[in-house]
Coordinates of C-alpha atoms in Angstrom, one line a residue:
M628 CA 68.9 -14.2 9.5
N629 CA 71.0 -12.9 12.1
L630 CA 70.1 -11.3 15.5
K631 CA 72.2 -9.1 16.9
C632 CA 71.6 -8.6 20.6
N633 CA 73.8 -8.7 23.7
P634 CA 72.6 -11.4 26.0
T635 CA 74.3 -10.1 28.7
F636 CA 72.3 -7.8 30.7
T637 CA 71.2 -6.8 34.6
V638 CA 67.8 -7.7 36.0
G639 CA 66.5 -4.2 35.3
Q640 CA 67.3 -4.0 31.9
G641 CA 66.0 -7.5 30.7
V642 CA 62.5 -6.6 29.8
V643 CA 63.7 -3.7 27.3
A644 CA 67.1 -6.4 26.3
I645 CA 64.3 -8.9 24.9
I646 CA 62.4 -6.1 23.6
V647 CA 65.7 -5.4 21.0
C648 CA 66.5 -9.1 20.9
F649 CA 63.0 -9.4 19.2
L650 CA 62.8 -6.3 17.3
S651 CA 66.4 -7.8 15.7
L652 CA 65.4 -10.5 15.2
I653 CA 61.3 -8.8 13.0
A654 CA 63.7 -6.8 11.1
N655 CA 66.3 -9.4 9.8
S656 CA 63.1 -12.5 9.2
D657 CA 62.5 -13.0 5.2
M658 CA 59.1 -11.7 5.0
Y659 CA 59.1 -13.9 1.9
G660 CA 55.8 -16.5 0.6
Q661 CA 53.4 -13.7 -0.3
Y662 CA 51.0 -15.5 -3.2
L663 CA 50.6 -13.4 -6.4
T664 CA 48.5 -14.3 -9.5
T665 CA 47.4 -12.3 -12.9
I666 CA 43.9 -9.9 -12.0
A667 CA 43.8 -8.5 -15.6
G668 CA 46.4 -8.6 -18.9
N669 CA 47.3 -12.1 -20.7
G670 CA 50.9 -11.0 -21.2
D671 CA 50.4 -10.0 -24.9
N672 CA 50.2 -6.5 -26.6
R673 CA 51.5 -7.1 -29.8
T674 CA 48.3 -6.2 -31.8
M675 CA 48.7 -3.0 -29.8
T676 CA 44.6 -3.3 -29.6
C677 CA 42.1 -3.2 -27.2
T678 CA 40.1 -6.0 -27.1
G679 CA 39.1 -8.6 -24.1
D680 CA 36.0 -6.2 -23.1
G681 CA 33.3 -8.5 -21.7
G682 CA 35.2 -10.7 -21.0
P683 CA 37.3 -12.2 -18.7
A684 CA 40.0 -10.1 -17.2
T685 CA 43.2 -12.2 -17.9
D686 CA 42.1 -13.0 -21.2
A687 CA 42.1 -9.2 -22.3
E688 CA 45.2 -7.4 -23.9
L689 CA 46.3 -4.7 -21.9
K690 CA 48.5 -2.3 -24.0
S691 CA 50.1 -0.5 -21.7
P692 CA 49.0 -0.7 -17.6
V693 CA 50.9 1.6 -16.1
G694 CA 48.2 2.3 -12.9
V695 CA 45.8 0.3 -10.3
A696 CA 42.8 2.0 -7.9
V697 CA 40.4 -0.5 -5.9
D698 CA 36.9 0.8 -4.4
S699 CA 35.8 -0.7 -1.3
S700 CA 34.0 -2.8 -3.4
G701 CA 37.1 -4.8 -4.7
N702 CA 36.4 -3.3 -8.3
V703 CA 39.6 -2.6 -10.0
Y704 CA 40.7 0.4 -11.9
I705 CA 43.1 0.3 -14.5
A706 CA 45.0 3.6 -16.3
D707 CA 46.2 1.2 -19.7
Y708 CA 48.0 4.7 -21.0
W709 CA 48.7 3.6 -25.1
N710 CA 44.9 1.9 -25.0
R711 CA 43.5 5.2 -23.6
R712 CA 41.2 4.5 -21.9
I713 CA 40.5 3.3 -18.2
R714 CA 39.4 0.0 -18.0
K715 CA 37.0 -1.7 -14.7
V716 CA 37.8 -5.2 -13.3
D717 CA 34.5 -6.0 -11.7
V718 CA 34.6 -8.6 -8.5
H719 CA 33.6 -11.2 -10.5
G720 CA 36.7 -10.8 -13.1
I721 CA 35.4 -9.3 -15.6
I722 CA 36.4 -6.2 -17.7
T723 CA 35.2 -3.5 -19.8
T724 CA 35.9 -0.2 -20.9
F725 CA 35.4 2.1 -17.7
A726 CA 36.5 5.5 -19.5
G727 CA 38.3 6.7 -22.7
C728 CA 37.6 5.8 -26.4
D729 CA 39.8 5.7 -30.0
S730 CA 38.4 9.0 -31.3
V731 CA 41.0 11.2 -31.7
Y732 CA 39.2 14.4 -30.8
P733 CA 39.6 15.2 -26.6
G734 CA 36.0 17.0 -25.2
D735 CA 33.8 15.5 -22.2
T736 CA 30.8 13.5 -23.2
L737 CA 28.3 11.1 -21.1
P738 CA 28.7 8.9 -21.3
P739 CA 32.5 8.4 -19.8
E740 CA 33.8 5.7 -22.3
K741 CA 32.6 7.8 -25.2
T742 CA 34.7 10.9 -24.0
S743 CA 38.9 11.0 -25.9
L744 CA 41.7 10.8 -23.9
A745 CA 44.9 12.0 -24.8
G746 CA 46.7 9.2 -22.0
T747 CA 46.1 8.2 -18.4
L748 CA 48.7 7.2 -16.1
S749 CA 47.1 6.7 -12.7
V750 CA 43.9 6.4 -11.4
A751 CA 42.4 6.8 -7.8
V752 CA 38.8 6.0 -5.9
D753 CA 38.7 8.7 -3.6
D754 CA 35.9 8.0 -0.5
T755 CA 31.9 9.0 -2.2
G756 CA 33.1 6.5 -4.9
S757 CA 34.5 8.9 -7.3
V758 CA 37.1 7.8 -10.1
L759 CA 40.2 10.1 -10.4
F760 CA 42.4 9.6 -13.4
S761 CA 45.0 11.4 -14.4
D762 CA 45.0 12.7 -19.0
Y763 CA 48.4 13.4 -19.8
N764 CA 48.0 17.6 -18.1
K765 CA 44.5 17.0 -16.8
L766 CA 42.9 15.5 -13.9
R767 CA 39.3 14.3 -15.0
K768 CA 37.0 12.7 -12.7
V769 CA 33.3 10.6 -13.0
D770 CA 31.7 10.8 -9.9
R771 CA 29.2 7.5 -8.6
Y772 CA 26.5 8.8 -10.8
G773 CA 28.9 8.1 -14.3
R774 CA 29.1 12.3 -14.9
I775 CA 32.6 13.0 -16.7
S776 CA 34.1 16.5 -15.5
I777 CA 37.8 18.6 -15.5
V778 CA 39.3 19.0 -12.0
A779 CA 42.0 19.7 -12.5
G780 CA 44.0 21.3 -15.6
G781 CA 41.9 23.2 -17.8
G782 CA 43.1 26.3 -18.7
S783 CA 45.8 28.4 -17.7
G784 CA 45.2 29.5 -14.2
G785 CA 47.9 29.2 -11.4
D786 CA 48.1 28.9 -7.6
G787 CA 45.3 29.6 -4.7
G788 CA 42.3 30.3 -8.0
P789 CA 40.4 27.4 -8.9
A790 CA 41.9 23.9 -10.1
S791 CA 39.9 23.6 -13.0
V792 CA 41.1 26.5 -15.1
A793 CA 45.0 25.9 -13.3
G794 CA 47.7 24.8 -16.6
C795 CA 49.1 21.5 -14.9
S796 CA 52.4 20.0 -17.0
R797 CA 51.9 16.5 -17.2
I798 CA 50.4 14.5 -14.2
Y799 CA 51.3 11.5 -13.1
S800 CA 50.2 10.0 -10.2
V801 CA 46.9 11.3 -8.1
T802 CA 45.8 10.5 -4.3
T803 CA 43.4 11.5 -2.0
D804 CA 42.6 11.9 1.8
H805 CA 40.1 11.0 4.2
S806 CA 39.1 15.4 4.7
G807 CA 38.4 15.3 1.1
N808 CA 41.4 17.1 -0.3
I809 CA 42.8 15.2 -3.8
F810 CA 47.0 15.7 -4.9
I811 CA 48.7 15.2 -8.2
G812 CA 52.4 14.6 -8.9
T813 CA 53.4 16.2 -11.8
T814 CA 56.4 16.7 -13.7
N815 CA 57.8 18.9 -11.1
A816 CA 55.7 19.5 -8.1
V817 CA 53.4 18.0 -5.9
R818 CA 49.8 19.7 -6.2
K819 CA 46.9 19.8 -3.4
I820 CA 43.5 20.5 -4.3
D821 CA 41.2 21.3 -1.7
K822 CA 37.3 19.8 -0.8
D823 CA 36.6 23.9 -2.3
G824 CA 38.5 23.3 -5.9
I825 CA 41.3 25.4 -5.2
I826 CA 44.5 24.3 -6.1
T827 CA 48.1 25.1 -4.1
T828 CA 51.7 24.1 -4.1
V829 CA 52.4 21.7 -1.3
A830 CA 56.1 20.9 -3.1
G831 CA 58.6 21.1 -6.0
S832 CA 57.9 24.6 -8.2
I833 CA 57.6 25.1 -11.9
L834 CA 61.2 24.4 -12.6
Y835 CA 62.1 20.3 -12.8
G836 CA 65.7 19.9 -10.5
S837 CA 67.0 17.5 -8.3
D838 CA 67.9 20.3 -5.3
L839 CA 66.8 19.5 -2.2
V840 CA 66.9 20.5 1.6
E841 CA 66.9 18.1 4.1
G842 CA 64.8 19.4 6.8
G843 CA 63.6 23.1 4.4
P844 CA 60.5 24.0 3.0
A845 CA 58.7 21.5 -0.1
T846 CA 58.6 23.9 -2.0
D847 CA 62.1 25.2 -2.4
A848 CA 62.3 21.8 -3.9
R849 CA 63.4 21.1 -7.3
L850 CA 61.7 17.1 -8.2
F851 CA 61.6 15.5 -11.4
E852 CA 58.4 13.5 -11.8
V853 CA 56.4 12.8 -9.2
C854 CA 55.3 8.7 -10.0
G855 CA 53.6 8.1 -7.0
L856 CA 51.9 9.9 -4.2
A857 CA 50.5 8.6 -0.7
V858 CA 48.8 11.0 2.0
D859 CA 48.6 9.4 6.2
Y860 CA 46.5 10.0 8.2
A861 CA 48.1 12.4 10.1
G862 CA 47.8 14.5 6.9
S863 CA 51.7 13.8 6.0
I864 CA 52.3 13.6 2.0
Y865 CA 54.7 10.6 0.9
F866 CA 55.6 11.0 -2.9
S867 CA 57.9 9.0 -5.1
D868 CA 60.9 11.2 -7.6
R869 CA 61.3 9.4 -10.3
Q870 CA 64.3 10.3 -11.4
N871 CA 66.0 12.2 -8.6
N872 CA 65.9 8.2 -7.4
R873 CA 64.5 8.7 -3.7
L874 CA 60.9 9.3 -1.6
C875 CA 59.8 11.8 0.4
K876 CA 57.6 13.3 2.5
V877 CA 56.2 16.3 3.5
T878 CA 54.3 17.3 6.9
T879 CA 51.5 19.6 7.9
S880 CA 54.0 21.4 8.6
G881 CA 55.1 22.0 4.8
V882 CA 59.2 20.2 5.7
I883 CA 60.3 18.1 3.1
T884 CA 62.7 15.2 4.1
T885 CA 64.4 12.0 2.0
I886 CA 62.8 8.9 3.9
A887 CA 64.8 7.1 1.2
G888 CA 67.5 7.3 -1.5
T889 CA 70.6 8.8 -1.9
G890 CA 70.0 10.7 -5.6
E891 CA 72.2 8.1 -6.9
A892 CA 70.7 4.4 -8.6
G893 CA 71.7 1.8 -7.1
F894 CA 70.1 -1.3 -4.9
T895 CA 70.0 -2.4 -1.0
E896 CA 69.5 -5.6 0.3
N897 CA 66.9 -5.9 2.4
G898 CA 67.2 -5.8 5.7
N899 CA 68.7 -2.6 5.6
M900 CA 67.5 0.9 6.2
A901 CA 65.7 2.8 3.6
F902 CA 67.2 6.5 4.1
G903 CA 70.7 6.9 3.7
N904 CA 70.4 4.1 1.0
K905 CA 70.4 3.8 -3.1
I906 CA 67.0 2.8 -4.8
D907 CA 66.3 2.9 -9.2
H908 CA 63.4 5.1 -10.8
P909 CA 60.7 4.5 -8.1
Y910 CA 57.6 4.9 -9.4
G911 CA 53.8 4.5 -7.3
L912 CA 53.7 4.2 -3.4
A913 CA 51.1 2.5 -1.5
R914 CA 50.8 3.1 2.1
A915 CA 49.3 0.9 4.7
D916 CA 48.0 1.7 8.0
N917 CA 49.8 -0.1 10.1
G918 CA 52.4 2.5 8.9
T919 CA 54.4 0.1 6.3
L920 CA 55.3 2.3 2.3
Y921 CA 54.9 0.3 -0.8
F922 CA 57.3 1.3 -3.7
S923 CA 57.6 -0.2 -7.1
D924 CA 61.2 0.4 -7.3
G925 CA 61.6 0.2 -10.6
S926 CA 64.7 -0.6 -12.7
N927 CA 66.1 -2.1 -10.2
H928 CA 63.2 -4.8 -11.3
R929 CA 60.4 -5.3 -8.1
V930 CA 57.7 -4.1 -5.8
R931 CA 59.4 -3.2 -1.7
C932 CA 58.2 -1.7 1.0
I933 CA 59.2 0.3 3.8
L934 CA 58.6 -1.2 7.6
P935 CA 57.6 1.0 10.1
N936 CA 61.1 0.3 11.3
G937 CA 62.4 1.8 8.8
M938 CA 63.7 -1.8 7.3
L939 CA 64.1 -2.2 3.3
R940 CA 62.0 -5.5 2.1
T941 CA 61.3 -6.8 -1.2
I942 CA 57.5 -8.1 -1.8
A943 CA 57.8 -9.5 -5.3
G944 CA 60.2 -9.7 -8.0
T945 CA 63.3 -11.3 -9.3
G946 CA 65.0 -8.2 -9.7
F947 CA 65.8 -9.5 -13.6
S948 CA 63.4 -7.6 -16.1
A949 CA 63.0 -10.3 -19.0
G950 CA 59.2 -10.8 -18.7
G951 CA 56.7 -13.3 -20.0
G952 CA 56.6 -15.1 -16.9
P953 CA 54.4 -17.3 -15.1
S954 CA 50.4 -15.5 -14.2
E955 CA 51.4 -16.8 -10.7
G956 CA 52.9 -18.3 -7.6
I957 CA 55.3 -16.8 -5.4
A958 CA 55.6 -13.3 -5.7
Y959 CA 59.6 -13.3 -5.7
D960 CA 60.1 -15.8 -7.7
I961 CA 57.9 -14.2 -10.8
A962 CA 60.0 -11.4 -12.4
I963 CA 57.8 -7.9 -12.4
P964 CA 59.6 -5.9 -15.2
F965 CA 59.9 -2.1 -14.3
P966 CA 56.9 -1.9 -12.2
E967 CA 54.5 1.0 -12.0
G968 CA 51.7 1.5 -10.3
L969 CA 51.0 0.1 -6.7
A970 CA 47.0 -0.3 -4.8
L971 CA 45.6 -1.8 -1.5
D972 CA 42.9 -2.8 -0.9
K973 CA 40.8 -3.3 1.7
D974 CA 42.0 -6.5 3.3
G975 CA 45.6 -5.5 2.8
S976 CA 46.4 -7.2 -0.7
L977 CA 48.9 -5.3 -2.9
Y978 CA 48.3 -4.8 -6.4
I979 CA 50.7 -4.1 -8.5
A980 CA 50.6 -3.0 -13.2
D981 CA 53.0 -4.6 -14.4
D982 CA 53.9 -2.2 -17.6
G983 CA 57.0 -3.5 -18.8
L984 CA 57.5 -6.4 -20.6
S985 CA 54.1 -8.6 -18.8
Y986 CA 51.5 -6.3 -19.1
R987 CA 49.2 -7.1 -16.8
V988 CA 48.3 -6.3 -13.1
R989 CA 49.2 -8.0 -10.2
K990 CA 47.6 -8.7 -6.7
V991 CA 49.7 -9.8 -4.0
T992 CA 48.0 -11.6 -1.5
D993 CA 47.6 -10.1 2.1
P994 CA 51.9 -9.0 1.6
V995 CA 51.7 -6.9 5.4
I996 CA 52.0 -10.2 6.8
S997 CA 55.2 -11.7 7.6
L998 CA 55.3 -15.8 6.2
R999 CA 58.9 -17.1 6.1
A1000 CA 59.2 -18.6 3.6
L1001 CA 61.1 -22.5 3.1
E1002 CA 63.7 -23.7 0.7
T1003 CA 63.7 -27.3 1.2
N1004 CA 64.8 -29.5 -2.2
G1005 CA 64.2 -26.9 -4.7
T1006 CA 60.5 -26.5 -3.3
K1007 CA 59.0 -22.7 -2.0
C1008 CA 56.5 -23.1 1.1
A1009 CA 54.3 -21.2 3.2
M1010 CA 51.4 -20.8 5.0
E1011 CA 49.3 -18.4 6.3
C1012 CA 46.1 -18.5 9.1
K1013 CA 43.2 -15.9 9.0
P1014 CA 42.1 -14.4 11.6
N1015 CA 44.9 -16.0 14.5
P1016 CA 44.0 -15.7 17.2
C1017 CA 40.0 -17.1 15.8
S1018 CA 37.0 -18.2 17.0
G1019 CA 35.4 -21.3 15.7
N1020 CA 35.9 -21.2 12.2
I1021 CA 40.0 -20.2 10.9
R1022 CA 40.5 -20.1 7.1
I1023 CA 44.0 -21.7 5.9
R1024 CA 46.1 -21.3 2.9
V1025 CA 49.1 -23.1 2.2
L1026 CA 51.0 -21.0 -0.5
A1027 CA 53.8 -23.5 -2.6
Q1028 CA 54.8 -24.5 -5.7
T1029 CA 52.8 -27.7 -6.2
H1030 CA 49.5 -28.4 -6.7
G1031 CA 47.0 -30.2 -5.3
K1032 CA 46.1 -31.4 -1.5
V1033 CA 48.2 -30.4 1.4
R1034 CA 47.5 -32.6 5.0
I1035 CA 47.1 -30.4 7.2
I1036 CA 46.9 -31.4 11.2
L1037 CA 46.2 -29.2 14.1
K1038 CA 48.2 -30.5 18.0
N1039 CA 47.7 -29.4 20.9
V1040 CA 50.8 -28.2 23.7
L1041 CA 50.5 -32.4 24.4
G1042 CA 50.9 -33.5 21.0
D1043 CA 48.2 -34.6 20.6
V1044 CA 46.5 -34.6 17.0
V1045 CA 42.6 -32.9 17.2
V1046 CA 41.9 -32.2 13.6
E1047 CA 43.3 -33.6 10.6
R1048 CA 42.5 -33.4 7.0
S1049 CA 43.7 -32.7 3.5
I1050 CA 42.9 -29.1 1.7
E1051 CA 44.0 -27.6 -1.5
A1052 CA 46.9 -26.3 -2.1
N1053 CA 47.0 -22.1 -3.3
V1054 CA 43.6 -21.7 -2.2
E1055 CA 41.8 -20.1 0.8
N1056 CA 39.5 -23.5 2.7
E1057 CA 37.9 -22.5 5.9
L1058 CA 37.8 -24.9 8.5
K1059 CA 35.6 -24.8 11.3
L1060 CA 37.1 -25.9 14.6
D1061 CA 35.2 -26.9 17.9
L1062 CA 38.0 -26.8 20.4
P1063 CA 38.3 -25.1 23.8
A1064 CA 40.2 -22.4 24.0
G1065 CA 43.7 -22.7 24.4
L1066 CA 47.4 -23.0 22.0
Y1067 CA 48.0 -25.4 19.1
F1068 CA 50.5 -26.4 16.3
L1069 CA 49.0 -26.5 12.7
V1070 CA 51.3 -28.8 10.6
A1071 CA 50.5 -28.5 6.6
S1072 CA 53.2 -31.2 4.7
V1073 CA 54.4 -30.4 1.4
D1074 CA 56.7 -32.9 -0.2
D1075 CA 57.7 -34.6 2.7
K1076 CA 58.7 -31.6 4.6
Q1077 CA 56.5 -29.9 6.9
I1078 CA 55.9 -25.8 8.1
Q1079 CA 54.5 -25.9 11.9
K1080 CA 52.2 -22.3 13.5
K1081 CA 51.1 -21.1 16.2
V1082 CA 47.1 -20.8 16.7
V1083 CA 45.4 -19.5 19.2
V1084 CA 41.6 -20.6 20.1
N1085 CA 39.6 -17.8 21.9

């Protein structure tokens, strides 16, 4: 870690200098230690069939998991492209087909699992619980009553008319905002479908390309494969311009800027600013409420984020394209070749469509929590506690490459041990604290090494 600040300051500058030092410390610390698990896919698509419905999702075969979404109840939806299906993993981990079938004759029927689909690249869930997904150049919706319909791409119409009869190029991504608007990313544009069903173009044009004037009108830009979309509460739109190796933002006034990438494929180390530095074929996007923007840095074989201060960080992936690795472990130790769609659940966990060579959907627990990984004698470990501050109960998870029991102790500020337990590694353990309010120190022992974390009891 490199902490850069000037220790010489006057009394009047003290608070500012301390804040600058603190922000620099955060910006240069490692956001490592998040734990990655597999929630769907057995890693094998050699039979090129759709198997596993009705059983554990981790035993199922996913042919090409490209998109992922999570509803408010915790159900996960997977755009399984080559199986021409949307798969659903319920909260018990059981997988079923939500939409799509083996028929080669496209059409809209009820129920949705009897509807033939041409190719599902993306999926999203809106605030009403409706599931939206791309079907090549159409956008379809299954509402909460199970009725399927075409939302966009059903004809040859253009901007200013009904989306259901508009012509669309291939649809790579879809997202929604809290006002009921839908956004789709196509080969050459970002288009908006308002709550009345009217379609307009908000970025890009009828031609694909690479031209973009920073600070200019978004509709003058040339885009090439908008594979990821996100919208913030202010209404600004974020998207990945995959073939142009950049992430862009469009304000509510229609102004476009680049927030990451230079247009040239490359890799930028952690701790550098995203703006003005290289990325490589970005794909999925997901934006957290705190402003952190997650993206699949596709050909860099990593899932990364842009922190609210503009710094780049790696969340998962080794940077190597080899697939077939372990199904769980420390996120930055597991290869994720060519990651694609991303989604966040209501608890802040990140879901990754790991399509490249792994054919799985992954979950990274609490990616917005900064955990410092310790690396001693080959052992990588970290610890998370929530809520913190707490009152009464606290949930503790020690993330380590070892399995089995881990010894933890809780000490007060005088160094007295007030709690001592053995807990299971890599799972969440609930600890009841009947202690006076104050500051405590939680210490976990892993392979004769220790991790310490401050805990505040209200």
